[in-house]
CSV table of C-alpha atoms in Angstrom, one decimal:
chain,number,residue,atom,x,y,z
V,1,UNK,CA,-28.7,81.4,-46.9
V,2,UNK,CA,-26.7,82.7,-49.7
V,3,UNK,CA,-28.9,85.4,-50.4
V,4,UNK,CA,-29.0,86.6,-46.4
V,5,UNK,CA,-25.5,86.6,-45.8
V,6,UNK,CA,-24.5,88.4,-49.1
V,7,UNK,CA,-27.3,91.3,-48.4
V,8,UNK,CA,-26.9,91.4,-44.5
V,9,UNK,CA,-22.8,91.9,-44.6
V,10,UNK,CA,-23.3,94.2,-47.5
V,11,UNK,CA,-25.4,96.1,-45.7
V,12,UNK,CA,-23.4,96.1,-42.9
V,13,UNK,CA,-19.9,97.0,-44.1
V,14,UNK,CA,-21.6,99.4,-46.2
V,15,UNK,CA,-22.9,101.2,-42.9
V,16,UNK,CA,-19.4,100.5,-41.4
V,17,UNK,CA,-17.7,102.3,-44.0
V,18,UNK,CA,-20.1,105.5,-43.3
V,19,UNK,CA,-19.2,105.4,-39.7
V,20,UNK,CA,-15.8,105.2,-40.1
V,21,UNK,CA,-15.8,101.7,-38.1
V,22,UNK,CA,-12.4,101.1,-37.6
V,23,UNK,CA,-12.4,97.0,-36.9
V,24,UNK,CA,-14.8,94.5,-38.4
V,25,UNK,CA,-14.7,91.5,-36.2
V,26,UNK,CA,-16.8,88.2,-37.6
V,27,UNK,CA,-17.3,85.0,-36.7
V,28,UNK,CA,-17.6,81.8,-39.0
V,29,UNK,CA,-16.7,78.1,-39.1
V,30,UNK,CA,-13.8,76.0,-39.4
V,31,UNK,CA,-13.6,74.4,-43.1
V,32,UNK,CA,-16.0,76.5,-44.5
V,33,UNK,CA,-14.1,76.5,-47.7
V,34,UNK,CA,-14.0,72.5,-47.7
V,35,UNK,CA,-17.4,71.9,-47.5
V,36,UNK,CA,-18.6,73.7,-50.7
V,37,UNK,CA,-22.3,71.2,-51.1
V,38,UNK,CA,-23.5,72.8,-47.5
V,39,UNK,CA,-25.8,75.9,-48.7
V,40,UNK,CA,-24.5,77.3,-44.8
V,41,UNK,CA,-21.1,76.8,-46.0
V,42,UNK,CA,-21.1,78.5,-49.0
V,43,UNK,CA,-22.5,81.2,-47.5
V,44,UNK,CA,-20.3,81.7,-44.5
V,45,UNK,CA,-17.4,81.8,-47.2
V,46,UNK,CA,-19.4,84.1,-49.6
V,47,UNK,CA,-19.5,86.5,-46.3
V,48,UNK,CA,-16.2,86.5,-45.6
V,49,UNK,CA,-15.4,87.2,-48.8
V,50,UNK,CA,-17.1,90.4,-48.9
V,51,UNK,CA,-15.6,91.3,-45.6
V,52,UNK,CA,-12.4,90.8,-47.4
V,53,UNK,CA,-13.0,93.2,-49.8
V,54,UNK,CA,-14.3,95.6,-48.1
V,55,UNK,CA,-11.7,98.1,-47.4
V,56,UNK,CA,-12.4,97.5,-43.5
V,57,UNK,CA,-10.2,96.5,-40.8
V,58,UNK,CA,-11.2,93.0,-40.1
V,59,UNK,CA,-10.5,90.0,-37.9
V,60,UNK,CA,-12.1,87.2,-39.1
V,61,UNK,CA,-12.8,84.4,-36.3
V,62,UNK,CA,-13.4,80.4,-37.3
V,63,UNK,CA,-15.0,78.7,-34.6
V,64,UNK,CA,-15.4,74.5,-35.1
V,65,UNK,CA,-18.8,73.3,-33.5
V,66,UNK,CA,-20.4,74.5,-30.6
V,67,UNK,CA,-21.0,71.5,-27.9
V,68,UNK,CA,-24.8,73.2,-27.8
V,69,UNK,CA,-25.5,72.7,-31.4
V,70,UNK,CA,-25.2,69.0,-30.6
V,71,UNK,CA,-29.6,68.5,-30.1
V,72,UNK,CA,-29.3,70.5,-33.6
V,73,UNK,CA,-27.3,67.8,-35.6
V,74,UNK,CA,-29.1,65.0,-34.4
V,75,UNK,CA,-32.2,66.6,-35.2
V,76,UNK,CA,-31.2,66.8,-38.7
V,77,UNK,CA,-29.7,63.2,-39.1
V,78,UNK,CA,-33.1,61.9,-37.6
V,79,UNK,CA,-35.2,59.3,-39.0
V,80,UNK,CA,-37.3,57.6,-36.6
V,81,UNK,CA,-35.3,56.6,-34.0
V,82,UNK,CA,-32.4,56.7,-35.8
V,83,UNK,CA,-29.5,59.0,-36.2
V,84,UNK,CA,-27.3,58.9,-39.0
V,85,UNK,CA,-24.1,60.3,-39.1
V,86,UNK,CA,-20.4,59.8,-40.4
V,87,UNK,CA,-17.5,59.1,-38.6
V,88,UNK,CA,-15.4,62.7,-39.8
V,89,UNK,CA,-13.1,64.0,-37.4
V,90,UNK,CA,-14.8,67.9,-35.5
V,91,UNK,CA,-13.1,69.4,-32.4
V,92,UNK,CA,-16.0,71.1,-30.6
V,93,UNK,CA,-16.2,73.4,-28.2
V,94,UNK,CA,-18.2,75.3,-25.9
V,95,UNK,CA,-20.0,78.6,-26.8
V,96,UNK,CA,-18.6,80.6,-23.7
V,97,UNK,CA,-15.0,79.7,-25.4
V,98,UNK,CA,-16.3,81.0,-28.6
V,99,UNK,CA,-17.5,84.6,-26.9
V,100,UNK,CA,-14.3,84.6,-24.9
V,101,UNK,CA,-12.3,84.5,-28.7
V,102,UNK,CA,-14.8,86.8,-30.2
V,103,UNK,CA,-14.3,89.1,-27.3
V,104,UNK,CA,-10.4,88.7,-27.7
V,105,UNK,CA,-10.6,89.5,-31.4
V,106,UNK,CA,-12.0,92.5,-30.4
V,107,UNK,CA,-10.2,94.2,-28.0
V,108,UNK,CA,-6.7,93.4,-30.4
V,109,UNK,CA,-6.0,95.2,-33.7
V,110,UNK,CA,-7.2,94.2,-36.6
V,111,UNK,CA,-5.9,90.9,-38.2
V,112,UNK,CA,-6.9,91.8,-41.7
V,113,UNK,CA,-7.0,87.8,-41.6
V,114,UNK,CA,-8.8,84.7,-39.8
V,115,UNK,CA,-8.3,83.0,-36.9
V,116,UNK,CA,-9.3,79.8,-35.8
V,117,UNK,CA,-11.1,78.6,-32.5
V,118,UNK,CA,-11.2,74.6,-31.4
V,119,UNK,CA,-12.2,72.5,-28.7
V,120,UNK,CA,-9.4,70.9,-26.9
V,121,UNK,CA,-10.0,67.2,-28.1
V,122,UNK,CA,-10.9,66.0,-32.0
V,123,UNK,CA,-13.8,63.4,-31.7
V,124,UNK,CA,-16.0,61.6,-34.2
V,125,UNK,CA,-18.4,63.0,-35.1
V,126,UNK,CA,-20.9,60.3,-34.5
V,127,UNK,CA,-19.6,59.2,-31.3
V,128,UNK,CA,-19.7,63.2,-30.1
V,129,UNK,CA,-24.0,62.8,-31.0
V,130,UNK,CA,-24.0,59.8,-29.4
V,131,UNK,CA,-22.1,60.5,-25.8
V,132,UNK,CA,-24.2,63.9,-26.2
V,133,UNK,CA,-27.9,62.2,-26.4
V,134,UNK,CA,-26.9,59.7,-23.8
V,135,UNK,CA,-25.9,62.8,-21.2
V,136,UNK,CA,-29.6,63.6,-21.7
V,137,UNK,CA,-31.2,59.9,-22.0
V,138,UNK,CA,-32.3,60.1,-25.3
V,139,UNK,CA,-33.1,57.1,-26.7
V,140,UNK,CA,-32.0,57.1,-30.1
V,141,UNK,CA,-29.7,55.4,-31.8
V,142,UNK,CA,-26.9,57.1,-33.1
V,143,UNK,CA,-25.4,54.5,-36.4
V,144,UNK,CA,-22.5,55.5,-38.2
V,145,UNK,CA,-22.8,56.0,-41.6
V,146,UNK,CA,-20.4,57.4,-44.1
V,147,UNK,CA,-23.0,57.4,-46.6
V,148,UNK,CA,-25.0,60.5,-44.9
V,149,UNK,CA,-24.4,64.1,-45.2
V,150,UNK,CA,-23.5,66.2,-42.5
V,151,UNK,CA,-26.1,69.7,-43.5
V,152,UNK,CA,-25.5,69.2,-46.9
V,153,UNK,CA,-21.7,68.7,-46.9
V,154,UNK,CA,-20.0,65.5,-46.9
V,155,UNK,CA,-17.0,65.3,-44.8
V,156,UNK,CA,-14.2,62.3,-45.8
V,157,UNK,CA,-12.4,63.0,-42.7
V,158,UNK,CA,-10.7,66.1,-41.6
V,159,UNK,CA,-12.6,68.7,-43.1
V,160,UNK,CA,-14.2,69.9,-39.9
V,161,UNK,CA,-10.8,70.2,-37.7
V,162,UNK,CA,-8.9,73.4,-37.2
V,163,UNK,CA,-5.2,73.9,-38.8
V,164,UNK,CA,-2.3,74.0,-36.3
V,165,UNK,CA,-2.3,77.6,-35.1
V,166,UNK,CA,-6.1,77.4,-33.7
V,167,UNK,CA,-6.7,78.6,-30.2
V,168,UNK,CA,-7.3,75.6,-28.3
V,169,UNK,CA,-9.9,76.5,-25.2
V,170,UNK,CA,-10.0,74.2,-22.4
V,171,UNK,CA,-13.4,73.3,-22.0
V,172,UNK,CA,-13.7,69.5,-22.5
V,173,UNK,CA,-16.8,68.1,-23.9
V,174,UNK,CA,-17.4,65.9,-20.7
V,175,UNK,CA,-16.3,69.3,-18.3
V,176,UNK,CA,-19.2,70.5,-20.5
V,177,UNK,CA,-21.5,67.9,-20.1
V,178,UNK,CA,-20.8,67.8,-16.3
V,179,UNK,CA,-22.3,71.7,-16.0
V,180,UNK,CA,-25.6,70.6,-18.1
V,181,UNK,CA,-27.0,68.4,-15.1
């Protein structure tokens, strides 16, 4: 992952700065920084950083998980029948919020900072897997454990959340959930 990001957004800023691009707008993930023992994580911060120094205008734009991605995490807290997760605090969100921020970001000047993007309710999130598979009748069991790792990471609580000037979008995980059927 490391590798990728460093080589793809070096590539890209480097093209950037030939073209004269006058706005480099990103998106990434809420507690990035936190969560140095994810691989994704480190990345993601490694990428911003050379956005940083790039000499470009940039806005970058921290999203905290999409509501889609929930299949993903279970997948990878699987064994059997079971899923494993923790209990730490996330404020998801849906992905049309996060291309409605994106698009904002955009269209504004440049921050030459990051911005933050959040659901509009903090859940647990083992309970936000388990309401998730039981939408789509999934059998498993979803057990809390603190014990597990979340992609690599382990979050002790709040690591996941947004700070207090995120842009809260409206979408509710059930409004979400309501669409799927």
């Amino acid at each position: 992952m490391l590798e990728f990001f460093r080589t793809s957004t070096g590539n890209l800023v480097a093209a950037e700065a030939a073209a004269g691009v006058g706005h480099h707008v990103a998106l990434s993930v809420v507690g990035s920084e936190q969560l140095p023992d994810s691989g994704y994580l480190r990345a993601k911060v490694a990428q911003e950083e050379l956005i940083k120094g790039s000499g470009i205008p940039y806005t970058i734009v921290r999203a905290t998980q999409f509501f889609e991605f929930v299949k993903g995490i279970a997948a990878g807290s699987t064994e059997g029948d079971t899923v494993r997760l923790p209990s730490s605090l996330l404020q998801p969100l849906a992905s049309d919020d996060v291309v409605a921020a994106v698009a904002l970001a955009t269209e504004a000047a440049p921050l030459n900072g990051t911005t933050e993007v959040a659901g509009p309710e903090e859940l647990h999130l083992d309970e936000f897997v388990r309401t998730g598979l039981a939408a789509e009748k999934d059998p498993r069991e979803v057990v809390t454990d603190e014990s597990v790792g979340y992609f690599g990471a382990h979050p002790q609580g709040r690591e996941l959340l947004p700070g207090p000037d995120a842009h809260v979008a409206r979408t509710s995980f059930t409004e979400w959930l309501d669409r799927q059927k």
